[in-house]
Amino acid sequence: MPHTLSVDAPEQGVRLITLQRPEALNALNTQLLDELAAELALAEQDAETRAVVLTGSRKAFAAGADIKEMAERDLVGILEDPRVAHWQRIAAFSKPLIAAVNGFCLGGGCELAMHADILIAGEDARFGQPEINLGIMPGAGGTQRLLRAVGKSLAMQMVLSGQAIDARHAQRAGLVSEVTLPELTIERALAIARVIAQKAPLAVRLAKEALLKAEDTDLASGLRFERHAFTVLAGTADRAEGIRAFQEKRRPEFTGR
Ligand code: DAK
């Protein structure tokens, strides 16, 4: 039973994970990261779960790593730090992950949101990497994923100045795909998850993998992976079902095979 988050199944095929450390604006301490990684592992193993929505509170998606915990630990042995392993487990999640972001989304919180495949933000969301104010720098992908998402100039500005940007700016820069009224952020993320949950699971999984390849490989390798994945899907029962359903003018019934 997790203590720092809640898990719901608001509709078929979709899990909603809500970060719940209101006393610390959902700061990511070791326990929260551990519980989040464990919940994602459960979602990964559960064939019924087709997409996950990750959210926080109206005031904060997450205000970063837990600074009070950081004050008690020295980071000299960063490779042995359990939090590093938790971040790696979160990054390995292979099903669609949608972040519904309201309020502060800072430091490790922004890095966590960037682990999502799709980011939906409320108008009041603020994205930033303020680690520089603490004399440190992003440590969970913030320099790498932010630059890929918003480009060099804005990433440099955010990381070196520590200043946050608002949701509309984040959307213009490409960090966020949609901006909603704050009270509708989760609803919109769930609606997108619901649509994805109805697609053929193998196609969704391989399409996600192929899209992520575009972030970290050269074009020729990415195209090679795409061709390979496309060929794999050609042999699936779901491809046959998708084409048959189109011809018979009905909704496909995908089975994940
Ligand atoms: N950690 C711990 N507690 C936090 C917190 C945080 N990051 N952010 C807020 N809180 C706590 C506050 O201390 C306060 O608790 P009390 O002191 O009242 O007990 C409570 O949440 C409410 O916060 P405020 O009173 O400050 O609320 P305000 O509305 O006035 O201000 C704020 C909201 C978000 C502007 C402010 O709280 C703030 O500046 N928070 C810190 C934001 C920040 O600097 N975040 C970056 C942290 S460094 C790593 C991977 C990743 C990282 C490190 C290592 N490895 C893989 C090893 C990431 C590092 C970071 O994220």
mmCIF file of C-alpha atoms and ligand atoms in Angstrom:
data_model
loop_
_atom_site.group_PDB
_atom_site.id
_atom_site.type_symbol
_atom_site.label_atom_id
_atom_site.label_comp_id
_atom_site.label_asym_id
_atom_site.label_seq_id
_atom_site.Cartn_x
_atom_site.Cartn_y
_atom_site.Cartn_z
ATOM 1 C CA MET A 1 0.000 0.000 0.000
ATOM 2 C CA PRO A 2 1.779 3.183 -1.135
ATOM 3 C CA HIS A 3 1.792 6.150 1.272
ATOM 4 C CA THR A 4 3.008 8.934 -0.969
ATOM 5 C CA LEU A 5 0.651 8.375 -3.863
ATOM 6 C CA SER A 6 -2.779 7.070 -4.699
ATOM 7 C CA VAL A 7 -3.669 4.758 -7.548
ATOM 8 C CA ASP A 8 -7.062 4.585 -9.214
ATOM 9 C CA ALA A 9 -8.551 2.865 -12.234
ATOM 10 C CA PRO A 10 -10.953 5.583 -13.440
ATOM 11 C CA GLU A 11 -11.754 3.689 -16.605
ATOM 12 C CA GLN A 12 -10.958 0.489 -18.395
ATOM 13 C CA GLY A 13 -7.346 0.183 -19.415
ATOM 14 C CA VAL A 14 -6.267 3.394 -17.664
ATOM 15 C CA ARG A 15 -4.512 3.907 -14.338
ATOM 16 C CA LEU A 16 -4.330 7.263 -12.608
ATOM 17 C CA ILE A 17 -1.388 7.773 -10.253
ATOM 18 C CA THR A 18 -1.611 10.862 -8.028
ATOM 19 C CA LEU A 19 1.413 12.106 -6.102
ATOM 20 C CA GLN A 20 0.355 12.842 -2.544
ATOM 21 C CA ARG A 21 2.807 14.645 -0.314
ATOM 22 C CA PRO A 22 0.840 17.884 0.100
ATOM 23 C CA GLU A 23 2.904 18.946 3.110
ATOM 24 C CA ALA A 24 5.959 19.229 0.823
ATOM 25 C CA LEU A 25 4.346 20.217 -2.501
ATOM 26 C CA ASN A 26 4.899 16.623 -3.662
ATOM 27 C CA ALA A 27 8.672 16.887 -3.277
ATOM 28 C CA LEU A 28 10.203 13.668 -4.550
ATOM 29 C CA ASN A 29 11.789 11.909 -1.587
ATOM 30 C CA THR A 30 13.250 8.410 -1.759
ATOM 31 C CA GLN A 31 10.030 6.784 -0.569
ATOM 32 C CA LEU A 32 7.904 8.519 -3.217
ATOM 33 C CA LEU A 33 10.309 7.610 -6.020
ATOM 34 C CA ASP A 34 10.429 4.030 -4.770
ATOM 35 C CA GLU A 35 6.631 3.772 -4.591
ATOM 36 C CA LEU A 36 6.187 5.401 -7.984
ATOM 37 C CA ALA A 37 8.676 3.040 -9.625
ATOM 38 C CA ALA A 38 6.887 0.087 -7.981
ATOM 39 C CA GLU A 39 3.452 1.254 -9.190
ATOM 40 C CA LEU A 40 4.742 1.699 -12.728
ATOM 41 C CA ALA A 41 6.227 -1.800 -12.577
ATOM 42 C CA LEU A 42 2.793 -3.149 -11.557
ATOM 43 C CA ALA A 43 1.154 -1.227 -14.415
ATOM 44 C CA GLU A 44 3.787 -2.619 -16.764
ATOM 45 C CA GLN A 45 3.000 -6.201 -15.752
ATOM 46 C CA ASP A 46 -0.760 -5.774 -15.880
ATOM 47 C CA ALA A 47 -1.989 -6.640 -19.377
ATOM 48 C CA GLU A 48 -5.249 -4.761 -18.732
ATOM 49 C CA THR A 49 -3.409 -1.466 -18.198
ATOM 50 C CA ARG A 50 -2.886 0.240 -21.543
ATOM 51 C CA ALA A 51 -1.991 3.787 -20.435
ATOM 52 C CA VAL A 52 -1.090 5.637 -17.246
ATOM 53 C CA VAL A 53 -1.862 9.221 -16.239
ATOM 54 C CA LEU A 54 0.454 10.768 -13.649
ATOM 55 C CA THR A 55 -0.625 13.863 -11.759
ATOM 56 C CA GLY A 56 -0.059 15.855 -8.587
ATOM 57 C CA SER A 57 -2.212 18.451 -6.830
ATOM 58 C CA ARG A 58 -3.664 21.731 -8.042
ATOM 59 C CA LYS A 59 -0.850 23.593 -6.250
ATOM 60 C CA ALA A 60 2.022 21.386 -7.366
ATOM 61 C CA PHE A 61 2.725 18.553 -9.730
ATOM 62 C CA ALA A 62 6.003 18.294 -7.803
ATOM 63 C CA ALA A 63 8.319 21.002 -6.451
ATOM 64 C CA GLY A 64 11.461 18.978 -7.097
ATOM 65 C CA ALA A 65 13.637 16.588 -5.199
ATOM 66 C CA ASP A 66 13.075 16.753 -1.459
ATOM 67 C CA ILE A 67 15.551 19.411 -0.371
ATOM 68 C CA LYS A 68 15.221 18.483 3.305
ATOM 69 C CA GLU A 69 16.207 14.906 2.454
ATOM 70 C CA MET A 70 19.016 16.183 0.242
ATOM 71 C CA ALA A 71 20.360 18.138 3.189
ATOM 72 C CA GLU A 72 20.753 14.891 5.121
ATOM 73 C CA ARG A 73 22.494 12.925 2.392
ATOM 74 C CA ASP A 74 25.700 13.633 0.645
ATOM 75 C CA LEU A 75 25.772 12.836 -3.016
ATOM 76 C CA VAL A 76 29.364 11.690 -3.266
ATOM 77 C CA GLY A 77 28.249 8.123 -3.824
ATOM 78 C CA ILE A 78 25.708 9.086 -6.491
ATOM 79 C CA LEU A 79 25.935 5.725 -8.255
ATOM 80 C CA GLU A 80 24.966 3.914 -5.058
ATOM 81 C CA ASP A 81 22.158 6.359 -4.308
ATOM 82 C CA PRO A 82 18.883 4.359 -4.382
ATOM 83 C CA ARG A 83 17.135 7.342 -5.995
ATOM 84 C CA VAL A 84 19.233 6.882 -9.134
ATOM 85 C CA ALA A 85 17.929 3.328 -9.511
ATOM 86 C CA HIS A 86 14.354 4.524 -8.926
ATOM 87 C CA TRP A 87 14.709 7.128 -11.696
ATOM 88 C CA GLN A 88 16.058 4.450 -14.046
ATOM 89 C CA ARG A 89 13.080 2.212 -13.291
ATOM 90 C CA ILE A 90 10.687 5.097 -13.996
ATOM 91 C CA ALA A 91 12.468 5.849 -17.289
ATOM 92 C CA ALA A 92 12.116 2.206 -18.361
ATOM 93 C CA PHE A 93 8.292 2.282 -18.322
ATOM 94 C CA SER A 94 7.236 1.148 -21.794
ATOM 95 C CA LYS A 95 3.496 1.889 -21.840
ATOM 96 C CA PRO A 96 2.093 5.323 -22.694
ATOM 97 C CA LEU A 97 2.578 7.763 -19.812
ATOM 98 C CA ILE A 98 0.678 11.050 -19.757
ATOM 99 C CA ALA A 99 1.482 13.801 -17.252
ATOM 100 C CA ALA A 100 -1.352 16.079 -16.126
ATOM 101 C CA VAL A 101 0.483 19.064 -14.664
ATOM 102 C CA ASN A 102 -0.912 21.836 -12.466
ATOM 103 C CA GLY A 103 0.962 24.366 -10.356
ATOM 104 C CA PHE A 104 4.663 24.042 -9.585
ATOM 105 C CA CYS A 105 6.563 21.611 -11.782
ATOM 106 C CA LEU A 106 10.131 22.277 -10.732
ATOM 107 C CA GLY A 107 13.509 20.587 -10.660
ATOM 108 C CA GLY A 108 13.047 16.838 -10.295
ATOM 109 C CA GLY A 109 9.301 17.477 -10.744
ATOM 110 C CA CYS A 110 9.911 18.929 -14.192
ATOM 111 C CA GLU A 111 12.286 16.063 -14.914
ATOM 112 C CA LEU A 112 9.601 13.593 -13.850
ATOM 113 C CA ALA A 113 7.021 15.282 -16.105
ATOM 114 C CA MET A 114 9.515 15.021 -18.960
ATOM 115 C CA HIS A 115 9.602 11.244 -18.448
ATOM 116 C CA ALA A 116 5.997 11.291 -19.674
ATOM 117 C CA ASP A 117 5.260 10.802 -23.355
ATOM 118 C CA ILE A 118 2.573 13.468 -23.446
ATOM 119 C CA LEU A 119 2.325 16.531 -21.181
ATOM 120 C CA ILE A 120 -0.987 18.265 -20.572
ATOM 121 C CA ALA A 121 -0.748 21.417 -18.462
ATOM 122 C CA GLY A 122 -3.202 23.586 -16.611
ATOM 123 C CA GLU A 123 -2.963 27.315 -17.332
ATOM 124 C CA ASP A 124 -1.441 27.813 -13.881
ATOM 125 C CA ALA A 125 1.426 25.349 -14.355
ATOM 126 C CA ARG A 126 4.982 26.604 -14.005
ATOM 127 C CA PHE A 127 7.913 24.632 -15.359
ATOM 128 C CA GLY A 128 11.431 25.253 -14.170
ATOM 129 C CA GLN A 129 14.824 23.812 -13.298
ATOM 130 C CA PRO A 130 15.808 25.892 -10.245
ATOM 131 C CA GLU A 131 18.639 23.598 -9.094
ATOM 132 C CA ILE A 132 21.191 26.310 -9.932
ATOM 133 C CA ASN A 133 19.780 28.339 -7.009
ATOM 134 C CA LEU A 134 20.946 25.549 -4.698
ATOM 135 C CA GLY A 135 24.419 25.459 -6.223
ATOM 136 C CA ILE A 136 23.709 22.243 -8.103
ATOM 137 C CA MET A 137 22.332 21.303 -11.510
ATOM 138 C CA PRO A 138 19.617 18.976 -12.843
ATOM 139 C CA GLY A 139 20.439 15.318 -12.138
ATOM 140 C CA ALA A 140 17.544 13.275 -13.540
ATOM 141 C CA GLY A 141 17.698 14.147 -17.218
ATOM 142 C CA GLY A 142 16.870 17.843 -16.951
ATOM 143 C CA THR A 143 19.722 19.052 -19.126
ATOM 144 C CA GLN A 144 19.203 16.376 -21.768
ATOM 145 C CA ARG A 145 15.420 16.057 -22.045
ATOM 146 C CA LEU A 146 14.720 19.776 -21.624
ATOM 147 C CA LEU A 147 17.105 20.745 -24.419
ATOM 148 C CA ARG A 148 15.559 18.167 -26.725
ATOM 149 C CA ALA A 149 12.075 19.423 -25.845
ATOM 150 C CA VAL A 150 12.504 23.212 -26.001
ATOM 151 C CA GLY A 151 15.749 23.762 -27.882
ATOM 152 C CA LYS A 152 19.108 25.122 -26.771
ATOM 153 C CA SER A 153 18.385 28.761 -26.040
ATOM 154 C CA LEU A 154 15.376 28.302 -23.759
ATOM 155 C CA ALA A 155 16.887 25.245 -22.037
ATOM 156 C CA MET A 156 20.058 27.228 -21.299
ATOM 157 C CA GLN A 157 17.994 30.155 -20.028
ATOM 158 C CA MET A 158 15.909 27.965 -17.726
ATOM 159 C CA VAL A 159 18.768 25.854 -16.341
ATOM 160 C CA LEU A 160 21.347 28.632 -15.963
ATOM 161 C CA SER A 161 18.985 31.292 -14.568
ATOM 162 C CA GLY A 162 16.747 28.923 -12.613
ATOM 163 C CA GLN A 163 13.722 30.924 -13.754
ATOM 164 C CA ALA A 164 10.488 29.122 -14.558
ATOM 165 C CA ILE A 165 8.213 29.492 -17.561
ATOM 166 C CA ASP A 166 4.425 29.409 -17.611
ATOM 167 C CA ALA A 167 2.215 26.824 -19.310
ATOM 168 C CA ARG A 168 1.597 28.840 -22.484
ATOM 169 C CA HIS A 169 5.320 29.424 -22.932
ATOM 170 C CA ALA A 170 5.942 25.711 -22.335
ATOM 171 C CA GLN A 171 3.368 24.891 -25.001
ATOM 172 C CA ARG A 172 4.875 27.307 -27.551
ATOM 173 C CA ALA A 173 8.286 25.796 -26.872
ATOM 174 C CA GLY A 174 7.048 22.227 -27.414
ATOM 175 C CA LEU A 175 7.361 20.951 -23.844
ATOM 176 C CA VAL A 176 3.601 20.639 -23.471
ATOM 177 C CA SER A 177 1.099 19.530 -26.100
ATOM 178 C CA GLU A 178 -2.071 21.106 -24.676
ATOM 179 C CA VAL A 179 -3.003 23.732 -22.084
ATOM 180 C CA THR A 180 -6.324 23.429 -20.279
ATOM 181 C CA LEU A 181 -8.250 25.122 -17.511
ATOM 182 C CA PRO A 182 -6.623 23.848 -14.302
ATOM 183 C CA GLU A 183 -9.754 21.994 -13.220
ATOM 184 C CA LEU A 184 -9.864 20.118 -16.533
ATOM 185 C CA THR A 185 -6.247 18.959 -16.799
ATOM 186 C CA ILE A 186 -6.749 15.457 -15.396
ATOM 187 C CA GLU A 187 -9.985 14.993 -17.314
ATOM 188 C CA ARG A 188 -8.255 15.897 -20.586
ATOM 189 C CA ALA A 189 -5.281 13.614 -19.847
ATOM 190 C CA LEU A 190 -7.670 10.755 -19.029
ATOM 191 C CA ALA A 191 -9.566 11.350 -22.277
ATOM 192 C CA ILE A 192 -6.341 11.031 -24.265
ATOM 193 C CA ALA A 193 -5.382 7.925 -22.273
ATOM 194 C CA ARG A 194 -8.807 6.411 -22.993
ATOM 195 C CA VAL A 195 -8.315 6.843 -26.737
ATOM 196 C CA ILE A 196 -4.838 5.314 -26.628
ATOM 197 C CA ALA A 197 -6.057 2.445 -24.432
ATOM 198 C CA GLN A 198 -8.364 1.322 -27.230
ATOM 199 C CA LYS A 199 -5.561 0.960 -29.795
ATOM 200 C CA ALA A 200 -3.582 -2.196 -30.514
ATOM 201 C CA PRO A 201 -1.157 -2.547 -27.572
ATOM 202 C CA LEU A 202 1.779 -3.886 -29.583
ATOM 203 C CA ALA A 203 1.473 -1.093 -32.130
ATOM 204 C CA VAL A 204 1.301 1.508 -29.349
ATOM 205 C CA ARG A 205 4.320 0.046 -27.610
ATOM 206 C CA LEU A 206 6.485 -0.113 -30.725
ATOM 207 C CA ALA A 207 5.352 3.324 -31.940
ATOM 208 C CA LYS A 208 6.367 4.798 -28.569
ATOM 209 C CA GLU A 209 9.731 3.073 -28.753
ATOM 210 C CA ALA A 210 10.298 4.298 -32.310
ATOM 211 C CA LEU A 211 9.365 7.890 -31.427
ATOM 212 C CA LEU A 212 11.731 7.859 -28.456
ATOM 213 C CA LYS A 213 14.511 6.599 -30.734
ATOM 214 C CA ALA A 214 14.207 9.877 -32.646
ATOM 215 C CA GLU A 215 15.434 11.659 -29.519
ATOM 216 C CA ASP A 216 18.614 9.688 -29.066
ATOM 217 C CA THR A 217 19.743 8.247 -32.348
ATOM 218 C CA ASP A 218 20.704 9.361 -35.843
ATOM 219 C CA LEU A 219 18.116 9.399 -38.632
ATOM 220 C CA ALA A 220 19.408 6.290 -40.417
ATOM 221 C CA SER A 221 19.300 4.194 -37.221
ATOM 222 C CA GLY A 222 15.881 5.564 -36.340
ATOM 223 C CA LEU A 223 14.526 4.702 -39.775
ATOM 224 C CA ARG A 224 16.043 1.227 -39.500
ATOM 225 C CA PHE A 225 14.269 0.713 -36.177
ATOM 226 C CA GLU A 226 10.998 2.014 -37.640
ATOM 227 C CA ARG A 227 11.172 -0.429 -40.572
ATOM 228 C CA HIS A 228 11.965 -3.287 -38.207
ATOM 229 C CA ALA A 229 9.052 -2.408 -35.891
ATOM 230 C CA PHE A 230 6.704 -1.981 -38.843
ATOM 231 C CA THR A 231 7.673 -5.445 -40.082
ATOM 232 C CA VAL A 232 7.102 -6.979 -36.649
ATOM 233 C CA LEU A 233 3.585 -5.529 -36.556
ATOM 234 C CA ALA A 234 2.850 -6.905 -40.027
ATOM 235 C CA GLY A 235 2.662 -10.386 -38.512
ATOM 236 C CA THR A 236 0.256 -9.554 -35.676
ATOM 237 C CA ALA A 237 -3.345 -10.645 -35.283
ATOM 238 C CA ASP A 238 -4.226 -7.046 -34.402
ATOM 239 C CA ARG A 239 -3.048 -5.793 -37.808
ATOM 240 C CA ALA A 240 -5.290 -8.354 -39.496
ATOM 241 C CA GLU A 241 -8.164 -7.359 -37.197
ATOM 242 C CA GLY A 242 -7.611 -3.633 -37.822
ATOM 243 C CA ILE A 243 -7.770 -4.041 -41.579
ATOM 244 C CA ARG A 244 -10.705 -6.465 -41.436
ATOM 245 C CA ALA A 245 -12.674 -4.123 -39.151
ATOM 246 C CA PHE A 246 -12.074 -1.219 -41.557
ATOM 247 C CA GLN A 247 -13.417 -3.264 -44.448
ATOM 248 C CA GLU A 248 -16.398 -4.465 -42.439
ATOM 249 C CA LYS A 249 -17.113 -0.902 -41.246
ATOM 250 C CA ARG A 250 -16.970 -1.783 -37.523
ATOM 251 C CA ARG A 251 -14.746 -0.977 -34.537
ATOM 252 C CA PRO A 252 -11.707 -3.251 -34.267
ATOM 253 C CA GLU A 253 -11.392 -5.569 -31.287
ATOM 254 C CA PHE A 254 -7.709 -5.690 -30.509
ATOM 255 C CA THR A 255 -6.357 -8.509 -28.393
ATOM 256 C CA GLY A 256 -2.696 -7.569 -28.057
ATOM 257 C CA ARG A 257 -1.487 -10.418 -30.221
HETATM 258 N N1 DAK B 1 11.718 19.882 -0.941
HETATM 259 C C1 DAK B 1 11.243 19.801 0.305
HETATM 260 N N2 DAK B 1 10.226 20.564 0.761
HETATM 261 C C2 DAK B 1 9.677 21.431 -0.081
HETATM 262 C C3 DAK B 1 10.132 21.555 -1.428
HETATM 263 C C4 DAK B 1 11.201 20.731 -1.855
HETATM 264 N N3 DAK B 1 11.660 20.753 -3.095
HETATM 265 N N4 DAK B 1 9.385 22.519 -2.033
HETATM 266 C C5 DAK B 1 8.502 22.953 -1.094
HETATM 267 N N5 DAK B 1 8.677 22.301 0.065
HETATM 268 C C6 DAK B 1 7.937 22.476 1.299
HETATM 269 C C7 DAK B 1 8.298 23.784 1.980
HETATM 270 O O1 DAK B 1 9.466 23.640 2.729
HETATM 271 C C8 DAK B 1 7.074 24.027 2.823
HETATM 272 O O2 DAK B 1 7.113 23.198 3.963
HETATM 273 P P1 DAK B 1 7.301 23.831 5.464
HETATM 274 O O3 DAK B 1 8.621 24.489 5.428
HETATM 275 O O4 DAK B 1 6.154 24.785 5.624
HETATM 276 O O5 DAK B 1 7.237 22.630 6.370
HETATM 277 C C9 DAK B 1 5.942 23.504 1.968
HETATM 278 O O6 DAK B 1 6.542 22.619 1.030
HETATM 279 C C10 DAK B 1 5.228 24.605 1.192
HETATM 280 O O7 DAK B 1 6.215 25.329 0.480
HETATM 281 P P2 DAK B 1 6.344 26.910 0.528
HETATM 282 O O8 DAK B 1 5.871 27.460 1.844
HETATM 283 O O9 DAK B 1 7.742 27.263 0.134
HETATM 284 O O10 DAK B 1 5.307 27.343 -0.601
HETATM 285 P P3 DAK B 1 5.328 28.640 -1.502
HETATM 286 O O11 DAK B 1 4.045 28.649 -2.239
HETATM 287 O O12 DAK B 1 5.689 29.862 -0.696
HETATM 288 O O13 DAK B 1 6.537 28.427 -2.521
HETATM 289 C C11 DAK B 1 7.840 27.129 -4.096
HETATM 290 C C12 DAK B 1 6.443 27.366 -3.450
HETATM 291 C C13 DAK B 1 7.688 25.909 -5.034
HETATM 292 C C14 DAK B 1 8.191 28.380 -4.962
HETATM 293 C C15 DAK B 1 8.903 26.927 -3.025
HETATM 294 O O14 DAK B 1 8.414 25.947 -2.094
HETATM 295 C C16 DAK B 1 10.218 26.461 -3.568
HETATM 296 O O15 DAK B 1 10.984 27.261 -4.092
HETATM 297 N N6 DAK B 1 10.503 25.140 -3.433
HETATM 298 C C17 DAK B 1 11.766 24.574 -3.854
HETATM 299 C C18 DAK B 1 11.797 24.382 -5.352
HETATM 300 C C19 DAK B 1 13.148 23.829 -5.805
HETATM 301 O O16 DAK B 1 14.185 24.466 -5.586
HETATM 302 N N7 DAK B 1 13.138 22.673 -6.429
HETATM 303 C C20 DAK B 1 14.332 22.030 -6.943
HETATM 304 C C21 DAK B 1 14.865 21.107 -5.883
HETATM 305 S S1 DAK B 1 16.425 20.365 -6.364
HETATM 306 C C22 DAK B 1 18.893 13.425 -8.578
HETATM 307 C C23 DAK B 1 17.831 13.625 -9.388
HETATM 308 C C24 DAK B 1 17.111 14.801 -9.328
HETATM 309 C C25 DAK B 1 17.485 15.803 -8.461
HETATM 310 C C26 DAK B 1 18.570 15.604 -7.639
HETATM 311 C C27 DAK B 1 19.275 14.421 -7.698
HETATM 312 N N8 DAK B 1 19.633 12.224 -8.665
HETATM 313 C C28 DAK B 1 19.204 11.184 -9.603
HETATM 314 C C29 DAK B 1 20.593 11.900 -7.665
HETATM 315 C C30 DAK B 1 16.674 17.007 -8.415
HETATM 316 C C31 DAK B 1 16.983 18.074 -7.653
HETATM 317 C C32 DAK B 1 15.960 19.078 -7.383
HETATM 318 O O17 DAK B 1 14.831 18.999 -7.813
#
